[in-house]
């Protein structure tokens, strides 16, 4: 019996696919991994502990320093506020330069700025020290921050100028909310004081936004006192004793009446002759008033002086010089005869009066 021959294909014989079975670690492998992990932890735990303790120490020191600095700033601001209660130059009027509410607002603004700056510096330094503890190279970060700071400072120099000017305005208490100021570029009542912009309410109700860096001078009309000056112009032939008596009587009555006795901080004084001209003389009356009330006092004083002068028969002239009344003279054109119609050669009267020309004879 013959055995049939088996024909093999040219390619490799197909083999059934086998599903991969997950490798199960043996007990020995697990022991080796645990031993390696334990040795790695044993080698690095001291480094971790040192880094953690260093970070904790930095945070504790920064927190304590921040609390101490903030309390010191608060005590300093309170001492400045108490110092402001004392009279300036030994006078009670000097203590009215800044009232209690305004002094409190100013102290809060100064304290807020100083506390914010101190917190930023302390916490920023602590953050850099913590990054350095983790072996992070701070040179590129500091270089980038320096370049960015220079670029921002150069591009926003006006903003920096406004901010610094606002800080010094608040520290020096140049003006506050409710003051009437003249800032050069605008004038009005201060309604808001910021570190960059000051808002003013103008006389017509408009709101001016004035950048603090643009203010070159400040005229505060609400600190201390104001001066009310009234100039009275009378004829040069008036009796000076009578004029002074009438003005003194008006000043005495006005100083005793409400509400002018509260607005006037000094007696109304007749200072005397301010100027003497050929046909007029100026008498000046002056008084110290509550800040911002000088115009009101001046208007009332003018009203009373005019009525008193009318009763006394004293005439007030309209200016420093009075025009002299000149009698009208003869009209120089009255002696000139009106023009005649015969003066024009083309007028009908002139043509009618001209002689007739004889007709020409022709041969």
PDB file of N, CA, C and O in Angstrom, residues 13-52:
ATOM      1  N   UNK A  13       3.597  27.917   6.162  1.00  0.00           N
ATOM      2  CA  UNK A  13       2.324  27.305   6.519  1.00  0.00           C
ATOM      3  C   UNK A  13       1.620  28.176   7.537  1.00  0.00           C
ATOM      4  O   UNK A  13       2.236  28.734   8.453  1.00  0.00           O
ATOM      5  N   UNK A  14       0.302  28.330   7.375  1.00  0.00           N
ATOM      6  CA  UNK A  14      -0.432  29.201   8.317  1.00  0.00           C
ATOM      7  C   UNK A  14      -0.456  28.604   9.688  1.00  0.00           C
ATOM      8  O   UNK A  14      -0.623  27.399   9.858  1.00  0.00           O
ATOM      9  N   UNK A  15      -0.282  29.468  10.678  1.00  0.00           N
ATOM     10  CA  UNK A  15      -0.330  29.069  12.092  1.00  0.00           C
ATOM     11  C   UNK A  15      -1.470  29.791  12.781  1.00  0.00           C
ATOM     12  O   UNK A  15      -1.759  30.972  12.495  1.00  0.00           O
ATOM     13  N   UNK A  16      -2.176  29.155  13.621  1.00  0.00           N
ATOM     14  CA  UNK A  16      -3.307  29.800  14.313  1.00  0.00           C
ATOM     15  C   UNK A  16      -2.814  30.928  15.229  1.00  0.00           C
ATOM     16  O   UNK A  16      -1.775  30.822  15.885  1.00  0.00           O
ATOM     17  N   UNK A  17      -3.583  32.107  15.225  1.00  0.00           N
ATOM     18  CA  UNK A  17      -3.235  33.273  16.088  1.00  0.00           C
ATOM     19  C   UNK A  17      -3.512  32.942  17.522  1.00  0.00           C
ATOM     20  O   UNK A  17      -4.563  32.387  17.877  1.00  0.00           O
ATOM     21  N   UNK A  18      -2.497  33.341  18.329  1.00  0.00           N
ATOM     22  CA  UNK A  18      -2.629  33.085  19.755  1.00  0.00           C
ATOM     23  C   UNK A  18      -2.890  34.405  20.497  1.00  0.00           C
ATOM     24  O   UNK A  18      -2.235  35.400  20.236  1.00  0.00           O
ATOM     25  N   UNK A  19      -3.881  34.503  21.381  1.00  0.00           N
ATOM     26  CA  UNK A  19      -4.211  35.718  22.170  1.00  0.00           C
ATOM     27  C   UNK A  19      -3.147  35.927  23.226  1.00  0.00           C
ATOM     28  O   UNK A  19      -2.791  34.984  23.941  1.00  0.00           O
ATOM     29  N   UNK A  20      -2.579  37.223  23.308  1.00  0.00           N
ATOM     30  CA  UNK A  20      -1.531  37.465  24.301  1.00  0.00           C
ATOM     31  C   UNK A  20      -2.093  37.380  25.703  1.00  0.00           C
ATOM     32  O   UNK A  20      -3.135  37.965  26.008  1.00  0.00           O
ATOM     33  N   UNK A  21      -1.434  36.714  26.512  1.00  0.00           N
ATOM     34  CA  UNK A  21      -1.860  36.573  27.907  1.00  0.00           C
ATOM     35  C   UNK A  21      -1.112  37.591  28.764  1.00  0.00           C
ATOM     36  O   UNK A  21       0.079  37.812  28.556  1.00  0.00           O
ATOM     37  N   UNK A  22      -1.804  38.314  29.687  1.00  0.00           N
ATOM     38  CA  UNK A  22      -1.132  39.323  30.523  1.00  0.00           C
ATOM     39  C   UNK A  22      -0.070  38.682  31.386  1.00  0.00           C
ATOM     40  O   UNK A  22      -0.265  37.593  31.935  1.00  0.00           O
ATOM     41  N   UNK A  23       1.067  39.466  31.457  1.00  0.00           N
ATOM     42  CA  UNK A  23       2.172  38.966  32.268  1.00  0.00           C
ATOM     43  C   UNK A  23       1.855  39.178  33.735  1.00  0.00           C
ATOM     44  O   UNK A  23       1.610  40.313  34.169  1.00  0.00           O
ATOM     45  N   UNK A  24       1.857  38.209  34.476  1.00  0.00           N
ATOM     46  CA  UNK A  24       1.562  38.294  35.908  1.00  0.00           C
ATOM     47  C   UNK A  24       2.885  38.376  36.650  1.00  0.00           C
ATOM     48  O   UNK A  24       3.729  37.478  36.514  1.00  0.00           O
ATOM     49  N   UNK A  25       3.114  39.547  37.385  1.00  0.00           N
ATOM     50  CA  UNK A  25       4.389  39.646  38.091  1.00  0.00           C
ATOM     51  C   UNK A  25       4.457  38.593  39.193  1.00  0.00           C
ATOM     52  O   UNK A  25       3.461  38.310  39.882  1.00  0.00           O
ATOM     53  N   UNK A  26       5.604  38.148  39.314  1.00  0.00           N
ATOM     54  CA  UNK A  26       5.813  37.141  40.350  1.00  0.00           C
ATOM     55  C   UNK A  26       6.058  37.831  41.686  1.00  0.00           C
ATOM     56  O   UNK A  26       6.223  39.050  41.784  1.00  0.00           O
ATOM     57  N   UNK A  27       6.068  37.051  42.727  1.00  0.00           N
ATOM     58  CA  UNK A  27       6.282  37.590  44.058  1.00  0.00           C
ATOM     59  C   UNK A  27       7.672  38.195  44.197  1.00  0.00           C
ATOM     60  O   UNK A  27       7.856  39.214  44.865  1.00  0.00           O
ATOM     61  N   UNK A  28       8.618  37.631  43.474  1.00  0.00           N
ATOM     62  CA  UNK A  28       9.987  38.152  43.536  1.00  0.00           C
ATOM     63  C   UNK A  28      10.084  39.541  42.909  1.00  0.00           C
ATOM     64  O   UNK A  28      10.752  40.434  43.438  1.00  0.00           O
ATOM     65  N   UNK A  29       9.373  39.730  41.748  1.00  0.00           N
ATOM     66  CA  UNK A  29       9.380  41.064  41.100  1.00  0.00           C
ATOM     67  C   UNK A  29       8.740  42.117  41.997  1.00  0.00           C
ATOM     68  O   UNK A  29       9.210  43.269  42.086  1.00  0.00           O
ATOM     69  N   UNK A  30       7.658  41.783  42.642  1.00  0.00           N
ATOM     70  CA  UNK A  30       6.999  42.741  43.533  1.00  0.00           C
ATOM     71  C   UNK A  30       7.904  43.132  44.681  1.00  0.00           C
ATOM     72  O   UNK A  30       7.981  44.308  45.092  1.00  0.00           O
ATOM     73  N   UNK A  31       8.621  42.157  45.211  1.00  0.00           N
ATOM     74  CA  UNK A  31       9.545  42.463  46.295  1.00  0.00           C
ATOM     75  C   UNK A  31      10.663  43.388  45.833  1.00  0.00           C
ATOM     76  O   UNK A  31      11.074  44.313  46.547  1.00  0.00           O
ATOM     77  N   UNK A  32      11.161  43.184  44.605  1.00  0.00           N
ATOM     78  CA  UNK A  32      12.223  44.049  44.081  1.00  0.00           C
ATOM     79  C   UNK A  32      11.720  45.481  43.879  1.00  0.00           C
ATOM     80  O   UNK A  32      12.427  46.457  44.198  1.00  0.00           O
ATOM     81  N   UNK A  33      10.508  45.641  43.334  1.00  0.00           N
ATOM     82  CA  UNK A  33       9.959  46.989  43.129  1.00  0.00           C
ATOM     83  C   UNK A  33       9.739  47.704  44.463  1.00  0.00           C
ATOM     84  O   UNK A  33      10.020  48.897  44.596  1.00  0.00           O
ATOM     85  N   UNK A  34       9.234  47.004  45.417  1.00  0.00           N
ATOM     86  CA  UNK A  34       9.019  47.620  46.730  1.00  0.00           C
ATOM     87  C   UNK A  34      10.339  48.022  47.364  1.00  0.00           C
ATOM     88  O   UNK A  34      10.466  49.091  47.990  1.00  0.00           O
ATOM     89  N   UNK A  35      11.347  47.168  47.176  1.00  0.00           N
ATOM     90  CA  UNK A  35      12.655  47.493  47.743  1.00  0.00           C
ATOM     91  C   UNK A  35      13.250  48.729  47.079  1.00  0.00           C
ATOM     92  O   UNK A  35      13.822  49.607  47.747  1.00  0.00           O
ATOM     93  N   UNK A  36      13.099  48.846  45.738  1.00  0.00           N
ATOM     94  CA  UNK A  36      13.621  50.026  45.018  1.00  0.00           C
ATOM     95  C   UNK A  36      12.902  51.300  45.452  1.00  0.00           C
ATOM     96  O   UNK A  36      13.522  52.358  45.636  1.00  0.00           O
ATOM     97  N   UNK A  37      11.563  51.201  45.573  1.00  0.00           N
ATOM     98  CA  UNK A  37      10.806  52.385  45.999  1.00  0.00           C
ATOM     99  C   UNK A  37      11.198  52.814  47.401  1.00  0.00           C
ATOM    100  O   UNK A  37      11.362  54.014  47.696  1.00  0.00           O
ATOM    101  N   UNK A  38      11.361  51.869  48.278  1.00  0.00           N
ATOM    102  CA  UNK A  38      11.730  52.201  49.653  1.00  0.00           C
ATOM    103  C   UNK A  38      13.116  52.825  49.713  1.00  0.00           C
ATOM    104  O   UNK A  38      13.359  53.792  50.455  1.00  0.00           O
ATOM    105  N   UNK A  39      14.018  52.276  48.913  1.00  0.00           N
ATOM    106  CA  UNK A  39      15.368  52.857  48.906  1.00  0.00           C
ATOM    107  C   UNK A  39      15.360  54.259  48.307  1.00  0.00           C
ATOM    108  O   UNK A  39      16.085  55.153  48.776  1.00  0.00           O
ATOM    109  N   UNK A  40      14.518  54.511  47.281  1.00  0.00           N
ATOM    110  CA  UNK A  40      14.455  55.869  46.666  1.00  0.00           C
ATOM    111  C   UNK A  40      13.877  56.876  47.643  1.00  0.00           C
ATOM    112  O   UNK A  40      14.365  57.991  47.769  1.00  0.00           O
ATOM    113  N   UNK A  41      12.823  56.431  48.352  1.00  0.00           N
ATOM    114  CA  UNK A  41      12.240  57.318  49.365  1.00  0.00           C
ATOM    115  C   UNK A  41      13.239  57.567  50.486  1.00  0.00           C
ATOM    116  O   UNK A  41      13.375  58.687  51.000  1.00  0.00           O
ATOM    117  N   UNK A  42      13.973  56.538  50.862  1.00  0.00           N
ATOM    118  CA  UNK A  42      14.944  56.690  51.935  1.00  0.00           C
ATOM    119  C   UNK A  42      16.069  57.624  51.547  1.00  0.00           C
ATOM    120  O   UNK A  42      16.597  58.371  52.376  1.00  0.00           O
ATOM    121  N   UNK A  43      16.400  57.613  50.270  1.00  0.00           N
ATOM    122  CA  UNK A  43      17.474  58.483  49.812  1.00  0.00           C
ATOM    123  C   UNK A  43      17.028  59.951  49.678  1.00  0.00           C
ATOM    124  O   UNK A  43      17.846  60.856  49.821  1.00  0.00           O
ATOM    125  N   UNK A  44      15.738  60.210  49.364  1.00  0.00           N
ATOM    126  CA  UNK A  44      15.280  61.578  49.055  1.00  0.00           C
ATOM    127  C   UNK A  44      14.400  62.187  50.132  1.00  0.00           C
ATOM    128  O   UNK A  44      14.006  63.351  49.995  1.00  0.00           O
ATOM    129  N   UNK A  45      14.062  61.451  51.175  1.00  0.00           N
ATOM    130  CA  UNK A  45      13.138  62.025  52.145  1.00  0.00           C
ATOM    131  C   UNK A  45      13.762  63.203  52.888  1.00  0.00           C
ATOM    132  O   UNK A  45      13.075  64.166  53.238  1.00  0.00           O
ATOM    133  N   UNK A  46      15.037  63.148  53.076  1.00  0.00           N
ATOM    134  CA  UNK A  46      15.697  64.271  53.762  1.00  0.00           C
ATOM    135  C   UNK A  46      15.637  65.547  52.912  1.00  0.00           C
ATOM    136  O   UNK A  46      15.434  66.652  53.431  1.00  0.00           O
ATOM    137  N   UNK A  47      15.806  65.372  51.572  1.00  0.00           N
ATOM    138  CA  UNK A  47      15.729  66.546  50.680  1.00  0.00           C
ATOM    139  C   UNK A  47      14.329  67.127  50.688  1.00  0.00           C
ATOM    140  O   UNK A  47      14.139  68.351  50.757  1.00  0.00           O
ATOM    141  N   UNK A  48      13.312  66.242  50.602  1.00  0.00           N
ATOM    142  CA  UNK A  48      11.929  66.728  50.646  1.00  0.00           C
ATOM    143  C   UNK A  48      11.628  67.433  51.961  1.00  0.00           C
ATOM    144  O   UNK A  48      10.983  68.484  51.976  1.00  0.00           O
ATOM    145  N   UNK A  49      12.071  66.845  53.021  1.00  0.00           N
ATOM    146  CA  UNK A  49      11.809  67.454  54.322  1.00  0.00           C
ATOM    147  C   UNK A  49      12.491  68.813  54.441  1.00  0.00           C
ATOM    148  O   UNK A  49      11.901  69.780  54.963  1.00  0.00           O
ATOM    149  N   UNK A  50      13.703  68.926  53.914  1.00  0.00           N
ATOM    150  CA  UNK A  50      14.412  70.210  53.968  1.00  0.00           C
ATOM    151  C   UNK A  50      13.696  71.266  53.134  1.00  0.00           C
ATOM    152  O   UNK A  50      13.532  72.421  53.558  1.00  0.00           O
ATOM    153  N   UNK A  51      13.234  70.855  51.920  1.00  0.00           N
ATOM    154  CA  UNK A  51      12.520  71.810  51.059  1.00  0.00           C
ATOM    155  C   UNK A  51      11.206  72.229  51.716  1.00  0.00           C
ATOM    156  O   UNK A  51      10.831  73.414  51.725  1.00  0.00           O
ATOM    157  N   UNK A  52      10.463  71.262  52.262  1.00  0.00           N
ATOM    158  CA  UNK A  52       9.198  71.601  52.909  1.00  0.00           C
ATOM    159  C   UNK A  52       9.378  72.524  54.092  1.00  0.00           C
ATOM    160  O   UNK A  52       8.619  73.490  54.271  1.00  0.00           O
TER     161      UNK A  52
END
